[in-house]
Amino acid sequence: MDRAVRSARDRERPEPRWPAPRRLVCGLAATLAVVVGVVALPAPAPAQPEVGEDEQAAEREGSVEPGPIRVRDQFILGVAYLQLDPESADLLPSGSWQIDVIQSATNNWVQSEEIEDLLEGREQRQPLTLEELQAVEPVRESSGLYLADGEAYRLSVKVRHSLTDWMQLAVTLPVMKFSGGFGDTPIQEMHELLGIDQGGREGVPRNEYTIYIRPGGPGGGTELYVDEAPSAGLGDVSSSLKVRLSPRAARWAVALEGVVEFPTGDARKLYGSGELDFGGQLLATLDAERSCFHLGLGVVRTGGSELLAAVSPRTVLNLFAGYERAVSERWAWVAQTTFSESPLADLAIRALSEDQFLIDLAIKRSLGGDGRGTVFLAFSENFRNFGNSPDLGLHLGFSRTWR
C-alpha cells in the first residue's frame, strides 16, 4: 500500500481531476443564481389563490409549512457524497417561491476496533500520532483501518420555485465547517452518567480533530491522515427538478425528483468528492387530515473520490419514511427515518461498508400569518450500525413561502 500521507499541514497538493477554476466557476454561478433569484423577487405578499384553491389557501394561512425535515447524514467521511434529502411529493402552487435555511451540527466519534483497543489501553489522554496509527495491525487480513474524530457543521440554503402546478425547480447551496467542536464534554459526561461505554474517547484529548483512513483490500490505496481542522468552505452545490405524477386533487401525491450534485466543494477538506454525483427518487405523500405520511425511494450514482483513489463510482440506494402530525394550527411534530447504502464500500473497511440508519425527531412552529414562515428544531440519532454515522446531530431550520 502507498504510505504517502496527506495532511492538512502538507503544502504540496495533487492536482484535482475537476480543475479548480471550473469548480470555482460552478460555485460562483450557483451562488449567483440563488442570490439573483431571491433579490429579484418582489416583496413577499399574500399569495392570490387560484380558482378552486380559496379554501386550501385559507387553511394554510398562518399554519405550519408541511413536509418532512430536510436533514441528511452528516458523517464526516460521507457528507461529500450525494444523499437524497427527504422531500414531500407536494409541489408549491404555480408561481410560488420557497426558501429554507438549515443549520446542522453533528458529533463524530468512530474508529476500527483495533484503534479503539489501543485507546482503551491508555492510562491518560494524549494525542494520537500517525506513527501510532501506522503501527496498528488489522485483525482481519486485507482489512483497512479508520478513525473519525470531530464535529461537522453544515449550513444549507435551498430555494424552490414552482414553474407550473406540476413542475418545480430547486437549488441547494451548502457551506461546510469541520472542527474539534465543543460536544465531547457533554457527551462523555452523559455517557458516564448513564453507564455507557466511552468507546476509547478517554484516551485522547477532548474536542480534537483527527481523520485517519488506511484502505484495505488487495489493491490497498493511499493513506489519509489529517490532524488540523480545515477552514470553512463551500460544499457541493446541487440542483433538482421535481415533477408531479398524480392529479392535484388526488389524496396521494406522487412525484419524481431528479438531482445533480456538482463538484464545487474542496475534496482535500472532505467538503466534496471532487466528482459529479446524480440521482433520482420517487416520492409519495398521503394527506390524512391533520397528519401526513411521506415516503421516498431513491437511487444515487456517486462519481468516486478525488482524494481517495480506492473509492470508485457506485450505485447506492436511499430510502426514507416519515410521519407528520399537526398538534394545532401553529405546532406540529415529525418523526422520520432514513436509510442509505454506503458509498465507501471500496475501502474494504467493514464498518464503512455497512448500511446507514438514522432516526430524526422534530418539532415545528409557525411564526404566524402574512408569510412569516416556520421554524423547526430536530434531533438525529443513529441506530443498528454505529460505526459509519454521527453519534449525535442537532438541526435548526427556517422556511418561508411566498408568491
mmCIF file of C-alpha atoms in Angstrom:
data_model
loop_
_atom_site.group_PDB
_atom_site.id
_atom_site.type_symbol
_atom_site.label_atom_id
_atom_site.label_comp_id
_atom_site.label_asym_id
_atom_site.label_seq_id
_atom_site.Cartn_x
_atom_site.Cartn_y
_atom_site.Cartn_z
ATOM 1 C CA MET A 1 0.000 0.000 0.000
ATOM 2 C CA ASP A 2 1.164 3.515 -0.796
ATOM 3 C CA ARG A 3 2.241 5.109 2.509
ATOM 4 C CA ALA A 4 2.111 8.693 1.231
ATOM 5 C CA VAL A 5 0.277 10.731 3.863
ATOM 6 C CA ARG A 6 -1.962 13.658 3.034
ATOM 7 C CA SER A 7 -2.286 16.024 5.997
ATOM 8 C CA ALA A 8 -3.822 19.441 6.460
ATOM 9 C CA ARG A 9 -0.264 20.708 7.025
ATOM 10 C CA ASP A 10 1.024 19.465 3.687
ATOM 11 C CA ARG A 11 1.998 22.180 1.266
ATOM 12 C CA GLU A 12 2.030 20.017 -1.856
ATOM 13 C CA ARG A 13 -1.375 19.053 -3.179
ATOM 14 C CA PRO A 14 -2.261 16.762 -6.093
ATOM 15 C CA GLU A 15 -3.979 18.404 -9.000
ATOM 16 C CA PRO A 16 -7.731 17.712 -8.770
ATOM 17 C CA ARG A 17 -9.360 15.794 -11.576
ATOM 18 C CA TRP A 18 -12.004 18.511 -11.714
ATOM 19 C CA PRO A 19 -9.904 21.650 -12.360
ATOM 20 C CA ALA A 20 -10.071 24.268 -9.618
ATOM 21 C CA PRO A 21 -11.095 27.124 -11.969
ATOM 22 C CA ARG A 22 -14.074 25.142 -13.233
ATOM 23 C CA ARG A 23 -15.027 24.167 -9.698
ATOM 24 C CA LEU A 24 -14.852 27.805 -8.637
ATOM 25 C CA VAL A 25 -16.932 28.924 -11.617
ATOM 26 C CA CYS A 26 -19.598 26.310 -10.766
ATOM 27 C CA GLY A 27 -19.744 27.502 -7.184
ATOM 28 C CA LEU A 28 -19.926 31.180 -8.108
ATOM 29 C CA ALA A 29 -22.555 30.526 -10.761
ATOM 30 C CA ALA A 30 -24.747 28.556 -8.387
ATOM 31 C CA THR A 31 -24.334 31.177 -5.656
ATOM 32 C CA LEU A 32 -25.143 33.980 -8.095
ATOM 33 C CA ALA A 33 -28.245 32.131 -9.274
ATOM 34 C CA VAL A 34 -29.531 31.833 -5.711
ATOM 35 C CA VAL A 35 -28.774 35.460 -4.844
ATOM 36 C CA VAL A 36 -30.248 36.885 -8.053
ATOM 37 C CA GLY A 37 -33.297 34.664 -7.763
ATOM 38 C CA VAL A 38 -34.049 35.841 -4.236
ATOM 39 C CA VAL A 39 -33.091 39.509 -4.625
ATOM 40 C CA ALA A 40 -35.004 39.920 -7.875
ATOM 41 C CA LEU A 41 -38.231 38.769 -6.274
ATOM 42 C CA PRO A 42 -40.888 41.328 -5.414
ATOM 43 C CA ALA A 43 -41.572 41.897 -1.741
ATOM 44 C CA PRO A 44 -43.355 38.888 -0.288
ATOM 45 C CA ALA A 45 -47.113 39.316 -0.337
ATOM 46 C CA PRO A 46 -50.012 37.039 0.419
ATOM 47 C CA ALA A 47 -50.476 34.626 -2.475
ATOM 48 C CA GLN A 48 -53.520 35.193 -4.662
ATOM 49 C CA PRO A 49 -55.147 31.766 -4.745
ATOM 50 C CA GLU A 50 -56.355 30.356 -7.993
ATOM 51 C CA VAL A 51 -59.981 29.492 -8.547
ATOM 52 C CA GLY A 52 -60.852 26.412 -6.544
ATOM 53 C CA GLU A 53 -57.960 26.929 -4.127
ATOM 54 C CA ASP A 54 -59.539 29.555 -1.828
ATOM 55 C CA GLU A 55 -60.423 27.117 0.916
ATOM 56 C CA GLN A 56 -56.982 25.451 0.880
ATOM 57 C CA ALA A 57 -55.246 28.835 0.940
ATOM 58 C CA ALA A 58 -57.313 29.945 3.945
ATOM 59 C CA GLU A 59 -56.380 26.782 5.805
ATOM 60 C CA ARG A 60 -52.676 27.268 5.049
ATOM 61 C CA GLU A 61 -52.580 30.918 6.197
ATOM 62 C CA GLY A 62 -50.573 31.066 9.425
ATOM 63 C CA SER A 63 -50.229 27.279 9.668
ATOM 64 C CA VAL A 64 -47.065 25.173 9.795
ATOM 65 C CA GLU A 65 -45.278 24.593 6.489
ATOM 66 C CA PRO A 66 -45.959 20.896 5.731
ATOM 67 C CA GLY A 67 -43.323 18.363 4.727
ATOM 68 C CA PRO A 68 -40.583 16.120 6.163
ATOM 69 C CA ILE A 69 -37.452 17.579 7.731
ATOM 70 C CA ARG A 70 -34.770 18.195 5.095
ATOM 71 C CA VAL A 71 -31.835 16.833 7.090
ATOM 72 C CA ARG A 72 -29.255 14.300 5.982
ATOM 73 C CA ASP A 73 -26.397 12.220 7.300
ATOM 74 C CA GLN A 74 -23.537 14.474 8.477
ATOM 75 C CA PHE A 75 -20.885 11.758 8.782
ATOM 76 C CA ILE A 76 -17.528 13.449 8.212
ATOM 77 C CA LEU A 77 -16.275 10.744 5.838
ATOM 78 C CA GLY A 78 -19.520 10.525 3.844
ATOM 79 C CA VAL A 79 -21.026 14.006 3.709
ATOM 80 C CA ALA A 80 -19.089 14.720 0.493
ATOM 81 C CA TYR A 81 -21.314 12.335 -1.471
ATOM 82 C CA LEU A 82 -24.845 12.960 -2.704
ATOM 83 C CA GLN A 83 -27.574 11.719 -0.408
ATOM 84 C CA LEU A 84 -31.169 12.458 -1.354
ATOM 85 C CA ASP A 85 -32.993 14.729 1.078
ATOM 86 C CA PRO A 86 -36.379 13.726 2.487
ATOM 87 C CA GLU A 87 -38.915 15.683 0.430
ATOM 88 C CA SER A 88 -42.688 15.971 0.154
ATOM 89 C CA ALA A 89 -44.328 14.828 -3.065
ATOM 90 C CA ASP A 90 -46.438 18.004 -2.990
ATOM 91 C CA LEU A 91 -45.358 20.942 -5.128
ATOM 92 C CA LEU A 92 -45.737 24.630 -4.372
ATOM 93 C CA PRO A 93 -48.626 26.448 -6.059
ATOM 94 C CA SER A 94 -47.680 27.636 -9.538
ATOM 95 C CA GLY A 95 -45.505 30.740 -9.450
ATOM 96 C CA SER A 96 -44.638 30.367 -5.750
ATOM 97 C CA TRP A 97 -41.199 30.542 -4.156
ATOM 98 C CA GLN A 98 -39.863 28.927 -1.017
ATOM 99 C CA ILE A 99 -36.567 29.294 0.834
ATOM 100 C CA ASP A 100 -35.401 27.140 3.712
ATOM 101 C CA VAL A 101 -32.244 27.530 5.749
ATOM 102 C CA ILE A 102 -30.963 24.711 7.963
ATOM 103 C CA GLN A 103 -28.000 24.731 10.339
ATOM 104 C CA SER A 104 -26.824 21.241 11.304
ATOM 105 C CA ALA A 105 -24.217 20.223 13.878
ATOM 106 C CA THR A 106 -23.112 16.626 14.446
ATOM 107 C CA ASN A 107 -20.554 14.944 16.687
ATOM 108 C CA ASN A 108 -18.485 12.171 15.076
ATOM 109 C CA TRP A 109 -16.500 9.599 17.067
ATOM 110 C CA VAL A 110 -15.969 6.308 15.219
ATOM 111 C CA GLN A 111 -12.981 4.037 14.677
ATOM 112 C CA SER A 112 -11.913 0.485 13.926
ATOM 113 C CA GLU A 113 -11.965 -1.956 16.827
ATOM 114 C CA GLU A 114 -8.174 -2.238 16.730
ATOM 115 C CA ILE A 115 -7.769 1.538 17.245
ATOM 116 C CA GLU A 116 -10.401 1.510 19.993
ATOM 117 C CA ASP A 117 -8.434 -1.214 21.794
ATOM 118 C CA LEU A 118 -5.298 0.946 21.557
ATOM 119 C CA LEU A 119 -7.089 3.944 23.087
ATOM 120 C CA GLU A 120 -8.786 1.983 25.855
ATOM 121 C CA GLY A 121 -5.374 0.674 26.950
ATOM 122 C CA ARG A 122 -4.123 4.188 27.683
ATOM 123 C CA GLU A 123 -3.989 5.467 31.256
ATOM 124 C CA GLN A 124 -4.272 9.153 30.332
ATOM 125 C CA ARG A 125 -5.373 11.412 27.497
ATOM 126 C CA GLN A 126 -2.760 12.199 24.861
ATOM 127 C CA PRO A 127 -2.818 12.980 21.125
ATOM 128 C CA LEU A 128 -2.914 10.041 18.743
ATOM 129 C CA THR A 129 0.071 10.262 16.401
ATOM 130 C CA LEU A 130 0.425 8.996 12.871
ATOM 131 C CA GLU A 131 3.241 6.680 13.941
ATOM 132 C CA GLU A 132 0.966 5.008 16.499
ATOM 133 C CA LEU A 133 -1.787 4.570 13.916
ATOM 134 C CA GLN A 134 0.572 3.089 11.345
ATOM 135 C CA ALA A 135 1.806 0.590 13.935
ATOM 136 C CA VAL A 136 -1.705 -0.814 14.449
ATOM 137 C CA GLU A 137 -2.193 -4.082 12.586
ATOM 138 C CA PRO A 138 -5.692 -5.125 11.486
ATOM 139 C CA VAL A 139 -7.030 -8.350 12.977
ATOM 140 C CA ARG A 140 -8.504 -9.407 9.631
ATOM 141 C CA GLU A 141 -6.101 -9.835 6.729
ATOM 142 C CA SER A 142 -6.518 -7.217 3.976
ATOM 143 C CA SER A 143 -8.887 -5.197 6.177
ATOM 144 C CA GLY A 144 -8.482 -1.443 6.418
ATOM 145 C CA LEU A 145 -8.453 0.834 9.468
ATOM 146 C CA TYR A 146 -10.053 4.205 10.149
ATOM 147 C CA LEU A 147 -10.684 6.905 12.753
ATOM 148 C CA ALA A 148 -13.003 9.941 12.535
ATOM 149 C CA ASP A 149 -12.944 12.324 15.495
ATOM 150 C CA GLY A 150 -14.527 15.744 15.017
ATOM 151 C CA GLU A 151 -17.684 17.750 14.507
ATOM 152 C CA ALA A 152 -19.376 18.657 11.231
ATOM 153 C CA TYR A 153 -21.298 21.900 10.740
ATOM 154 C CA ARG A 154 -23.402 22.388 7.612
ATOM 155 C CA LEU A 155 -25.403 25.498 6.710
ATOM 156 C CA SER A 156 -27.730 24.564 3.858
ATOM 157 C CA VAL A 157 -29.816 27.063 1.890
ATOM 158 C CA LYS A 158 -32.412 25.703 -0.528
ATOM 159 C CA VAL A 159 -34.507 27.828 -2.889
ATOM 160 C CA ARG A 160 -37.505 26.288 -4.646
ATOM 161 C CA HIS A 161 -39.625 27.756 -7.449
ATOM 162 C CA SER A 162 -42.730 26.172 -8.920
ATOM 163 C CA LEU A 163 -42.885 26.814 -12.670
ATOM 164 C CA THR A 164 -46.301 25.187 -13.031
ATOM 165 C CA ASP A 165 -48.658 23.102 -10.911
ATOM 166 C CA TRP A 166 -46.697 20.003 -11.940
ATOM 167 C CA MET A 167 -43.045 21.153 -12.259
ATOM 168 C CA GLN A 168 -40.701 22.624 -9.630
ATOM 169 C CA LEU A 169 -37.016 23.643 -9.688
ATOM 170 C CA ALA A 170 -34.640 23.942 -6.726
ATOM 171 C CA VAL A 171 -31.015 24.861 -5.944
ATOM 172 C CA THR A 172 -29.220 23.855 -2.736
ATOM 173 C CA LEU A 173 -26.161 25.740 -1.517
ATOM 174 C CA PRO A 174 -24.216 24.196 1.434
ATOM 175 C CA VAL A 175 -21.460 25.818 3.482
ATOM 176 C CA MET A 176 -19.268 23.368 5.439
ATOM 177 C CA LYS A 177 -17.043 23.546 8.501
ATOM 178 C CA PHE A 178 -15.264 20.665 10.266
ATOM 179 C CA SER A 179 -13.613 21.159 13.648
ATOM 180 C CA GLY A 180 -12.887 19.612 17.021
ATOM 181 C CA GLY A 181 -16.018 21.357 18.226
ATOM 182 C CA PHE A 182 -17.311 21.507 21.786
ATOM 183 C CA GLY A 183 -19.598 18.484 22.143
ATOM 184 C CA ASP A 184 -17.172 15.924 23.556
ATOM 185 C CA THR A 185 -17.504 17.087 27.161
ATOM 186 C CA PRO A 186 -21.326 16.917 27.473
ATOM 187 C CA ILE A 187 -21.469 13.643 25.517
ATOM 188 C CA GLN A 188 -18.805 11.952 27.650
ATOM 189 C CA GLU A 189 -20.425 13.216 30.845
ATOM 190 C CA MET A 190 -23.782 11.875 29.673
ATOM 191 C CA HIS A 191 -22.204 8.500 28.832
ATOM 192 C CA GLU A 192 -20.655 8.396 32.305
ATOM 193 C CA LEU A 193 -23.983 9.279 33.935
ATOM 194 C CA LEU A 194 -25.873 6.574 32.020
ATOM 195 C CA GLY A 195 -23.126 3.967 32.286
ATOM 196 C CA ILE A 196 -22.476 3.885 28.532
ATOM 197 C CA ASP A 197 -19.058 2.738 27.327
ATOM 198 C CA GLN A 198 -16.915 5.647 26.109
ATOM 199 C CA GLY A 199 -15.513 3.640 23.175
ATOM 200 C CA GLY A 200 -11.955 4.902 23.632
ATOM 201 C CA ARG A 201 -12.878 8.592 23.999
ATOM 202 C CA GLU A 202 -10.946 8.873 27.269
ATOM 203 C CA GLY A 203 -7.664 8.015 25.538
ATOM 204 C CA VAL A 204 -7.440 11.252 23.524
ATOM 205 C CA PRO A 205 -7.882 14.967 24.368
ATOM 206 C CA ARG A 206 -11.410 16.329 24.087
ATOM 207 C CA ASN A 207 -12.551 18.445 21.152
ATOM 208 C CA GLU A 208 -9.738 17.312 18.840
ATOM 209 C CA TYR A 209 -9.991 16.840 15.057
ATOM 210 C CA THR A 210 -8.359 13.733 13.580
ATOM 211 C CA ILE A 211 -9.129 11.812 10.397
ATOM 212 C CA TYR A 212 -7.282 8.612 9.508
ATOM 213 C CA ILE A 213 -8.045 6.142 6.726
ATOM 214 C CA ARG A 214 -5.929 3.147 5.736
ATOM 215 C CA PRO A 215 -7.731 1.374 2.877
ATOM 216 C CA GLY A 216 -7.706 -2.400 2.843
ATOM 217 C CA GLY A 217 -8.261 -4.930 0.093
ATOM 218 C CA PRO A 218 -5.769 -6.447 -2.340
ATOM 219 C CA GLY A 219 -5.063 -3.111 -4.024
ATOM 220 C CA GLY A 220 -4.715 -1.070 -0.860
ATOM 221 C CA GLY A 221 -4.604 2.645 -1.512
ATOM 222 C CA THR A 222 -3.232 5.966 -0.353
ATOM 223 C CA GLU A 223 -3.269 6.524 3.393
ATOM 224 C CA LEU A 224 -5.095 9.644 4.592
ATOM 225 C CA TYR A 225 -4.156 11.449 7.814
ATOM 226 C CA VAL A 226 -5.470 14.890 8.812
ATOM 227 C CA ASP A 227 -4.808 16.400 12.244
ATOM 228 C CA GLU A 228 -5.804 20.029 11.669
ATOM 229 C CA ALA A 229 -9.387 21.151 11.099
ATOM 230 C CA PRO A 230 -9.880 22.882 7.725
ATOM 231 C CA SER A 231 -11.317 26.361 7.309
ATOM 232 C CA ALA A 232 -14.955 26.798 6.318
ATOM 233 C CA GLY A 233 -15.809 26.411 2.660
ATOM 234 C CA LEU A 234 -18.443 25.763 0.044
ATOM 235 C CA GLY A 235 -19.773 22.230 -0.235
ATOM 236 C CA ASP A 236 -21.093 20.506 -3.347
ATOM 237 C CA VAL A 237 -23.923 22.581 -4.852
ATOM 238 C CA SER A 238 -26.916 20.641 -6.194
ATOM 239 C CA SER A 239 -29.885 21.386 -8.422
ATOM 240 C CA SER A 240 -33.092 19.405 -8.739
ATOM 241 C CA LEU A 241 -36.245 19.100 -10.817
ATOM 242 C CA LYS A 242 -39.445 17.682 -9.329
ATOM 243 C CA VAL A 243 -42.373 16.597 -11.497
ATOM 244 C CA ARG A 244 -45.797 15.733 -10.083
ATOM 245 C CA LEU A 245 -47.196 12.484 -11.460
ATOM 246 C CA SER A 246 -50.585 12.371 -9.711
ATOM 247 C CA PRO A 247 -53.621 14.648 -10.216
ATOM 248 C CA ARG A 248 -53.525 17.695 -7.937
ATOM 249 C CA ALA A 249 -56.812 16.732 -6.282
ATOM 250 C CA ALA A 250 -55.683 13.159 -5.512
ATOM 251 C CA ARG A 251 -55.348 12.165 -1.849
ATOM 252 C CA TRP A 252 -51.998 10.522 -2.589
ATOM 253 C CA ALA A 253 -49.491 12.931 -4.121
ATOM 254 C CA VAL A 254 -46.835 11.178 -6.212
ATOM 255 C CA ALA A 255 -43.805 12.902 -7.744
ATOM 256 C CA LEU A 256 -40.474 12.104 -9.372
ATOM 257 C CA GLU A 257 -37.389 14.144 -8.478
ATOM 258 C CA GLY A 258 -34.033 14.216 -10.249
ATOM 259 C CA VAL A 259 -30.927 15.673 -8.560
ATOM 260 C CA VAL A 260 -27.457 16.581 -9.833
ATOM 261 C CA GLU A 261 -24.663 17.475 -7.394
ATOM 262 C CA PHE A 262 -21.723 19.425 -8.814
ATOM 263 C CA PRO A 263 -18.114 19.112 -7.515
ATOM 264 C CA THR A 264 -17.868 22.642 -6.118
ATOM 265 C CA GLY A 265 -16.594 21.623 -2.668
ATOM 266 C CA ASP A 266 -12.907 21.196 -1.852
ATOM 267 C CA ALA A 267 -12.207 17.454 -1.861
ATOM 268 C CA ARG A 268 -8.968 17.976 0.082
ATOM 269 C CA LYS A 269 -11.052 19.252 3.012
ATOM 270 C CA LEU A 270 -13.593 16.415 2.550
ATOM 271 C CA TYR A 271 -16.220 19.077 1.733
ATOM 272 C CA GLY A 272 -16.839 17.455 -1.648
ATOM 273 C CA SER A 273 -15.995 14.316 -3.577
ATOM 274 C CA GLY A 274 -14.381 16.100 -6.495
ATOM 275 C CA GLU A 275 -16.693 14.213 -8.847
ATOM 276 C CA LEU A 276 -20.190 14.646 -10.293
ATOM 277 C CA ASP A 277 -22.968 12.758 -8.455
ATOM 278 C CA PHE A 278 -26.558 12.365 -9.614
ATOM 279 C CA GLY A 279 -29.696 10.502 -8.632
ATOM 280 C CA GLY A 280 -33.458 10.388 -8.521
ATOM 281 C CA GLN A 281 -36.239 9.418 -6.160
ATOM 282 C CA LEU A 282 -39.908 8.505 -6.326
ATOM 283 C CA LEU A 283 -41.864 10.421 -3.671
ATOM 284 C CA ALA A 284 -45.312 9.825 -2.189
ATOM 285 C CA THR A 285 -47.289 11.894 0.337
ATOM 286 C CA LEU A 286 -50.624 10.959 1.894
ATOM 287 C CA ASP A 287 -52.618 13.795 3.441
ATOM 288 C CA ALA A 288 -54.777 12.374 6.234
ATOM 289 C CA GLU A 289 -56.476 15.478 7.672
ATOM 290 C CA ARG A 290 -54.152 16.624 10.488
ATOM 291 C CA SER A 291 -51.494 14.046 9.609
ATOM 292 C CA CYS A 292 -49.204 13.358 6.652
ATOM 293 C CA PHE A 293 -47.238 10.282 5.639
ATOM 294 C CA HIS A 294 -44.136 10.761 3.489
ATOM 295 C CA LEU A 295 -42.246 8.042 1.589
ATOM 296 C CA GLY A 296 -39.235 8.126 -0.720
ATOM 297 C CA LEU A 297 -37.378 5.527 -2.775
ATOM 298 C CA GLY A 298 -34.231 6.757 -4.485
ATOM 299 C CA VAL A 299 -31.094 5.677 -6.321
ATOM 300 C CA VAL A 300 -27.825 7.655 -6.411
ATOM 301 C CA ARG A 301 -24.811 7.263 -8.669
ATOM 302 C CA THR A 302 -21.714 8.579 -6.913
ATOM 303 C CA GLY A 303 -18.718 9.558 -9.009
ATOM 304 C CA GLY A 304 -15.981 8.191 -6.773
ATOM 305 C CA SER A 305 -13.468 10.294 -4.855
ATOM 306 C CA GLU A 306 -10.770 12.711 -5.967
ATOM 307 C CA LEU A 307 -8.875 12.273 -2.690
ATOM 308 C CA LEU A 308 -9.279 8.526 -2.073
ATOM 309 C CA ALA A 309 -8.332 6.646 -5.218
ATOM 310 C CA ALA A 310 -9.691 3.378 -3.813
ATOM 311 C CA VAL A 311 -13.263 4.758 -3.862
ATOM 312 C CA SER A 312 -14.787 4.074 -7.273
ATOM 313 C CA PRO A 313 -18.174 5.134 -8.698
ATOM 314 C CA ARG A 314 -21.055 3.252 -7.099
ATOM 315 C CA THR A 315 -24.829 2.982 -7.303
ATOM 316 C CA VAL A 316 -26.414 3.229 -3.850
ATOM 317 C CA LEU A 317 -29.979 3.025 -2.572
ATOM 318 C CA ASN A 318 -31.637 5.774 -0.490
ATOM 319 C CA LEU A 319 -34.931 5.331 1.390
ATOM 320 C CA PHE A 320 -36.924 7.399 3.845
ATOM 321 C CA ALA A 321 -40.260 7.262 5.630
ATOM 322 C CA GLY A 322 -41.814 9.988 7.766
ATOM 323 C CA TYR A 323 -44.913 10.814 9.748
ATOM 324 C CA GLU A 324 -46.071 14.378 10.434
ATOM 325 C CA ARG A 325 -48.793 15.383 12.906
ATOM 326 C CA ALA A 326 -50.302 18.826 13.443
ATOM 327 C CA VAL A 327 -50.911 19.459 17.148
ATOM 328 C CA SER A 328 -52.550 22.829 16.442
ATOM 329 C CA GLU A 329 -52.515 25.463 13.704
ATOM 330 C CA ARG A 330 -49.120 26.649 14.903
ATOM 331 C CA TRP A 331 -47.445 23.464 16.149
ATOM 332 C CA ALA A 332 -46.555 20.110 14.554
ATOM 333 C CA TRP A 333 -44.119 17.274 15.161
ATOM 334 C CA VAL A 334 -42.315 14.986 12.739
ATOM 335 C CA ALA A 335 -40.727 11.550 13.106
ATOM 336 C CA GLN A 336 -38.776 10.107 10.194
ATOM 337 C CA THR A 337 -36.156 7.507 9.434
ATOM 338 C CA THR A 338 -33.623 7.358 6.611
ATOM 339 C CA PHE A 339 -31.626 4.510 5.099
ATOM 340 C CA SER A 340 -28.649 4.710 2.774
ATOM 341 C CA GLU A 341 -26.171 2.251 1.350
ATOM 342 C CA SER A 342 -22.559 3.265 1.819
ATOM 343 C CA PRO A 343 -20.563 4.942 -0.978
ATOM 344 C CA LEU A 344 -17.319 3.889 0.787
ATOM 345 C CA ALA A 345 -17.513 0.096 0.424
ATOM 346 C CA ASP A 346 -14.403 0.050 -1.808
ATOM 347 C CA LEU A 347 -12.208 0.994 1.168
ATOM 348 C CA ALA A 348 -12.563 -2.599 2.451
ATOM 349 C CA ILE A 349 -13.265 -1.328 5.961
ATOM 350 C CA ARG A 350 -16.139 -3.321 7.397
ATOM 351 C CA ALA A 351 -17.879 -0.581 9.383
ATOM 352 C CA LEU A 352 -17.690 1.907 6.490
ATOM 353 C CA SER A 353 -19.224 -0.680 4.133
ATOM 354 C CA GLU A 354 -22.359 -1.160 6.235
ATOM 355 C CA ASP A 355 -25.709 0.489 5.576
ATOM 356 C CA GLN A 356 -26.571 3.722 7.394
ATOM 357 C CA PHE A 357 -29.712 4.072 9.543
ATOM 358 C CA LEU A 358 -30.810 7.343 11.148
ATOM 359 C CA ILE A 359 -33.907 8.495 13.009
ATOM 360 C CA ASP A 360 -34.943 12.159 13.201
ATOM 361 C CA LEU A 361 -37.409 13.722 15.642
ATOM 362 C CA ALA A 362 -38.506 17.323 15.148
ATOM 363 C CA ILE A 363 -40.942 19.924 16.375
ATOM 364 C CA LYS A 364 -42.152 22.703 14.050
ATOM 365 C CA ARG A 365 -43.818 26.025 14.812
ATOM 366 C CA SER A 366 -45.473 28.563 12.541
ATOM 367 C CA LEU A 367 -44.457 32.177 13.094
ATOM 368 C CA GLY A 368 -47.946 33.345 12.161
ATOM 369 C CA GLY A 369 -49.744 34.725 9.128
ATOM 370 C CA ASP A 370 -48.614 37.105 6.389
ATOM 371 C CA GLY A 371 -45.948 34.693 5.189
ATOM 372 C CA ARG A 372 -43.763 34.865 8.292
ATOM 373 C CA GLY A 373 -42.646 31.257 7.866
ATOM 374 C CA THR A 374 -41.987 28.199 10.004
ATOM 375 C CA VAL A 375 -39.108 27.227 12.299
ATOM 376 C CA PHE A 376 -38.118 23.753 13.489
ATOM 377 C CA LEU A 377 -35.735 22.056 15.896
ATOM 378 C CA ALA A 378 -34.677 18.475 15.142
ATOM 379 C CA PHE A 379 -32.601 15.774 16.816
ATOM 380 C CA SER A 380 -30.855 12.935 14.917
ATOM 381 C CA GLU A 381 -29.538 9.624 16.237
ATOM 382 C CA ASN A 382 -28.005 6.621 14.514
ATOM 383 C CA PHE A 383 -29.181 3.078 15.155
ATOM 384 C CA ARG A 384 -28.396 -0.508 14.179
ATOM 385 C CA ASN A 385 -24.948 0.376 12.752
ATOM 386 C CA PHE A 386 -22.900 2.843 14.795
ATOM 387 C CA GLY A 387 -19.506 2.895 13.084
ATOM 388 C CA ASN A 388 -20.428 4.878 9.960
ATOM 389 C CA SER A 389 -22.655 7.723 11.149
ATOM 390 C CA PRO A 390 -22.640 10.595 13.678
ATOM 391 C CA ASP A 391 -23.123 9.910 17.364
ATOM 392 C CA LEU A 392 -25.462 12.891 17.759
ATOM 393 C CA GLY A 393 -26.989 15.533 15.490
ATOM 394 C CA LEU A 394 -28.888 18.778 16.106
ATOM 395 C CA HIS A 395 -30.642 20.831 13.413
ATOM 396 C CA LEU A 396 -32.273 24.273 13.459
ATOM 397 C CA GLY A 397 -34.266 25.361 10.417
ATOM 398 C CA PHE A 398 -36.450 28.093 8.950
ATOM 399 C CA SER A 399 -38.665 28.066 5.853
ATOM 400 C CA ARG A 400 -40.827 30.682 4.144
ATOM 401 C CA THR A 401 -43.118 30.524 1.124
ATOM 402 C CA TRP A 402 -44.432 33.388 -0.990
ATOM 403 C CA ARG A 403 -45.619 34.246 -4.479
#
